[in-house]
């Protein structure tokens, strides 16, 4: 694809990939700390994350991440990987029930899930950071993000920020 005058070439589907986020080429609110990126990449997920917003919108990746820690609860045969609204809704509804069973409390759960389903970057980052903290019992360190991304640290990097 040709780059538009005055701007970088856009990937099909829009939104930053993990590689974009890692290199720091994405806008500040759309970034994860290096620590969280390493964690995500280390999970060896069945599908590589190419477009963070799109890939998390259907709930399949979220379920797969949780299945690494709770395999008896998050059984992947129960989830469908597709972009239809029906698949998104079914996957997230099942995940919400399972989140409750494993004790994961997502801040502002319904609004966050609705925004993730709508491919909202900030909501995806918030979800990933909250999942990281719950599953690893480690806080996302804002200072690690500052080193990586300079002075513009998104409030989303601090888990639990309103």
Tab-separated table of C-alpha atoms in Angstrom:
chain	number	residue	atom	x	y	z
A	1	UNK	CA	0.000	0.000	0.000
A	2	UNK	CA	1.204	3.471	-0.782
A	3	UNK	CA	1.670	5.849	2.124
A	4	UNK	CA	-0.681	8.789	2.125
A	5	UNK	CA	0.971	12.162	1.775
A	6	UNK	CA	2.217	13.305	5.158
A	7	UNK	CA	1.538	10.064	6.999
A	8	UNK	CA	2.809	6.516	7.425
A	9	UNK	CA	1.332	3.656	5.436
A	10	UNK	CA	-1.679	2.167	7.240
A	11	UNK	CA	-2.025	-1.551	7.696
A	12	UNK	CA	-5.214	-3.171	6.467
A	13	UNK	CA	-7.647	-3.222	9.370
A	14	UNK	CA	-6.040	-0.173	11.021
A	15	UNK	CA	-4.721	-0.122	14.546
A	16	UNK	CA	-1.257	-0.929	15.807
A	17	UNK	CA	0.223	-4.397	15.847
A	18	UNK	CA	2.334	-5.740	18.701
A	19	UNK	CA	5.370	-4.875	16.583
A	20	UNK	CA	4.129	-1.264	16.160
A	21	UNK	CA	3.510	-1.005	19.899
A	22	UNK	CA	6.924	-2.450	20.683
A	23	UNK	CA	8.745	-0.043	18.387
A	24	UNK	CA	6.882	2.889	19.887
A	25	UNK	CA	5.528	4.018	16.509
A	26	UNK	CA	1.911	3.995	17.680
A	27	UNK	CA	0.186	6.900	19.430
A	28	UNK	CA	0.835	6.965	23.207
A	29	UNK	CA	-2.587	5.705	24.435
A	30	UNK	CA	-2.189	2.639	22.215
A	31	UNK	CA	0.896	1.240	23.879
A	32	UNK	CA	1.644	-1.555	26.289
A	33	UNK	CA	4.707	-1.689	28.491
A	34	UNK	CA	7.575	-3.849	27.269
A	35	UNK	CA	6.987	-6.138	30.266
A	36	UNK	CA	3.355	-6.815	29.243
A	37	UNK	CA	4.308	-7.297	25.585
A	38	UNK	CA	6.939	-9.865	26.583
A	39	UNK	CA	4.359	-11.665	28.713
A	40	UNK	CA	1.843	-11.771	25.829
A	41	UNK	CA	4.449	-13.031	23.378
A	42	UNK	CA	5.655	-15.634	25.881
A	43	UNK	CA	2.205	-17.226	26.133
A	44	UNK	CA	2.735	-18.879	22.746
A	45	UNK	CA	-0.829	-18.232	21.610
A	46	UNK	CA	-2.292	-20.262	18.741
A	47	UNK	CA	-2.848	-17.112	16.674
A	48	UNK	CA	-0.255	-14.372	16.526
A	49	UNK	CA	-1.492	-10.930	17.473
A	50	UNK	CA	-1.255	-8.835	14.331
A	51	UNK	CA	-3.780	-6.108	15.074
A	52	UNK	CA	-4.368	-5.618	18.777
A	53	UNK	CA	-7.773	-3.932	18.457
A	54	UNK	CA	-9.252	-6.367	15.949
A	55	UNK	CA	-7.666	-9.493	17.396
A	56	UNK	CA	-9.003	-8.893	20.911
A	57	UNK	CA	-12.471	-7.700	19.831
A	58	UNK	CA	-14.024	-11.159	19.488
A	59	UNK	CA	-12.904	-12.426	22.902
A	60	UNK	CA	-11.136	-15.492	21.512
A	61	UNK	CA	-7.619	-14.272	22.383
A	62	UNK	CA	-8.750	-13.150	25.817
A	63	UNK	CA	-10.128	-16.652	26.437
A	64	UNK	CA	-6.942	-18.238	25.131
A	65	UNK	CA	-4.812	-16.125	27.480
A	66	UNK	CA	-6.956	-17.152	30.450
A	67	UNK	CA	-6.899	-20.791	29.275
A	68	UNK	CA	-3.121	-20.806	29.868
A	69	UNK	CA	-3.772	-20.185	33.569
A	70	UNK	CA	-7.187	-21.876	34.000
A	71	UNK	CA	-7.331	-24.707	31.426
A	72	UNK	CA	-10.202	-26.512	33.131
A	73	UNK	CA	-12.387	-23.370	33.047
A	74	UNK	CA	-11.455	-21.837	29.694
A	75	UNK	CA	-11.769	-24.760	27.293
A	76	UNK	CA	-11.002	-23.384	23.864
A	77	UNK	CA	-13.386	-25.694	21.991
A	78	UNK	CA	-16.200	-23.609	23.525
A	79	UNK	CA	-14.981	-20.406	21.821
A	80	UNK	CA	-15.189	-19.458	18.143
A	81	UNK	CA	-12.569	-17.345	16.397
A	82	UNK	CA	-14.476	-15.056	14.050
A	83	UNK	CA	-15.436	-11.409	13.681
A	84	UNK	CA	-19.235	-11.661	13.493
A	85	UNK	CA	-21.168	-9.838	16.205
A	86	UNK	CA	-22.768	-13.138	17.264
A	87	UNK	CA	-19.359	-14.796	17.824
A	88	UNK	CA	-18.038	-11.755	19.695
A	89	UNK	CA	-21.091	-11.657	21.958
A	90	UNK	CA	-21.080	-15.412	22.611
A	91	UNK	CA	-17.336	-15.481	23.388
A	92	UNK	CA	-17.459	-12.498	25.743
A	93	UNK	CA	-20.636	-13.718	27.507
A	94	UNK	CA	-18.965	-17.066	28.193
A	95	UNK	CA	-15.754	-15.352	29.297
A	96	UNK	CA	-17.665	-13.074	31.702
A	97	UNK	CA	-19.160	-16.135	33.422
A	98	UNK	CA	-15.726	-17.762	33.616
A	99	UNK	CA	-14.058	-14.535	34.835
A	100	UNK	CA	-16.477	-14.624	37.782
A	101	UNK	CA	-15.626	-18.282	38.502
A	102	UNK	CA	-11.875	-17.636	38.572
A	103	UNK	CA	-12.201	-14.381	40.535
A	104	UNK	CA	-11.205	-11.905	37.807
A	105	UNK	CA	-12.972	-8.608	38.399
A	106	UNK	CA	-12.726	-6.388	35.334
A	107	UNK	CA	-13.183	-2.712	36.183
A	108	UNK	CA	-16.378	-1.339	34.643
A	109	UNK	CA	-16.858	-4.767	33.099
A	110	UNK	CA	-19.753	-4.264	30.680
A	111	UNK	CA	-18.519	-0.910	29.348
A	112	UNK	CA	-14.968	-2.263	28.966
A	113	UNK	CA	-16.098	-5.392	27.133
A	114	UNK	CA	-18.428	-3.374	24.880
A	115	UNK	CA	-15.527	-1.042	24.024
A	116	UNK	CA	-13.143	-3.977	23.387
A	117	UNK	CA	-15.780	-5.539	21.104
A	118	UNK	CA	-15.943	-2.197	19.268
A	119	UNK	CA	-12.125	-2.338	18.812
A	120	UNK	CA	-11.417	0.625	21.108
A	121	UNK	CA	-7.641	0.776	21.642
A	122	UNK	CA	-7.742	2.212	25.157
A	123	UNK	CA	-10.223	-0.458	26.278
A	124	UNK	CA	-8.067	-3.237	24.796
A	125	UNK	CA	-4.971	-1.874	26.593
A	126	UNK	CA	-6.930	-1.569	29.840
A	127	UNK	CA	-8.229	-5.143	29.526
A	128	UNK	CA	-4.776	-6.565	28.779
A	129	UNK	CA	-3.196	-4.671	31.684
A	130	UNK	CA	-5.906	-5.823	34.106
A	131	UNK	CA	-5.595	-9.424	32.889
A	132	UNK	CA	-1.796	-9.230	33.239
A	133	UNK	CA	-2.060	-8.008	36.839
A	134	UNK	CA	-4.645	-10.646	37.766
A	135	UNK	CA	-2.926	-13.581	36.070
A	136	UNK	CA	0.669	-12.785	37.026
A	137	UNK	CA	-0.014	-10.960	40.334
A	138	UNK	CA	2.396	-8.286	39.079
A	139	UNK	CA	1.452	-4.645	38.695
A	140	UNK	CA	2.085	-2.908	35.383
A	141	UNK	CA	4.988	-0.628	36.189
A	142	UNK	CA	4.404	2.883	34.811
A	143	UNK	CA	8.133	3.643	35.162
A	144	UNK	CA	8.918	0.852	32.690
A	145	UNK	CA	6.521	2.481	30.247
A	146	UNK	CA	8.116	5.899	30.797
A	147	UNK	CA	11.520	4.553	29.831
A	148	UNK	CA	10.079	2.956	26.720
A	149	UNK	CA	7.732	5.710	25.578
A	150	UNK	CA	9.164	8.925	27.016
A	151	UNK	CA	7.203	11.509	28.954
A	152	UNK	CA	3.819	10.772	27.378
A	153	UNK	CA	2.627	7.896	29.552
A	154	UNK	CA	-1.005	7.041	29.095
A	155	UNK	CA	-3.174	6.866	32.193
A	156	UNK	CA	-4.254	3.492	30.798
A	157	UNK	CA	-0.874	2.052	31.676
A	158	UNK	CA	-1.784	2.417	35.339
A	159	UNK	CA	-4.176	-0.439	36.046
A	160	UNK	CA	-7.335	0.775	37.688
A	161	UNK	CA	-7.134	4.397	36.518
A	162	UNK	CA	-10.653	5.763	35.895
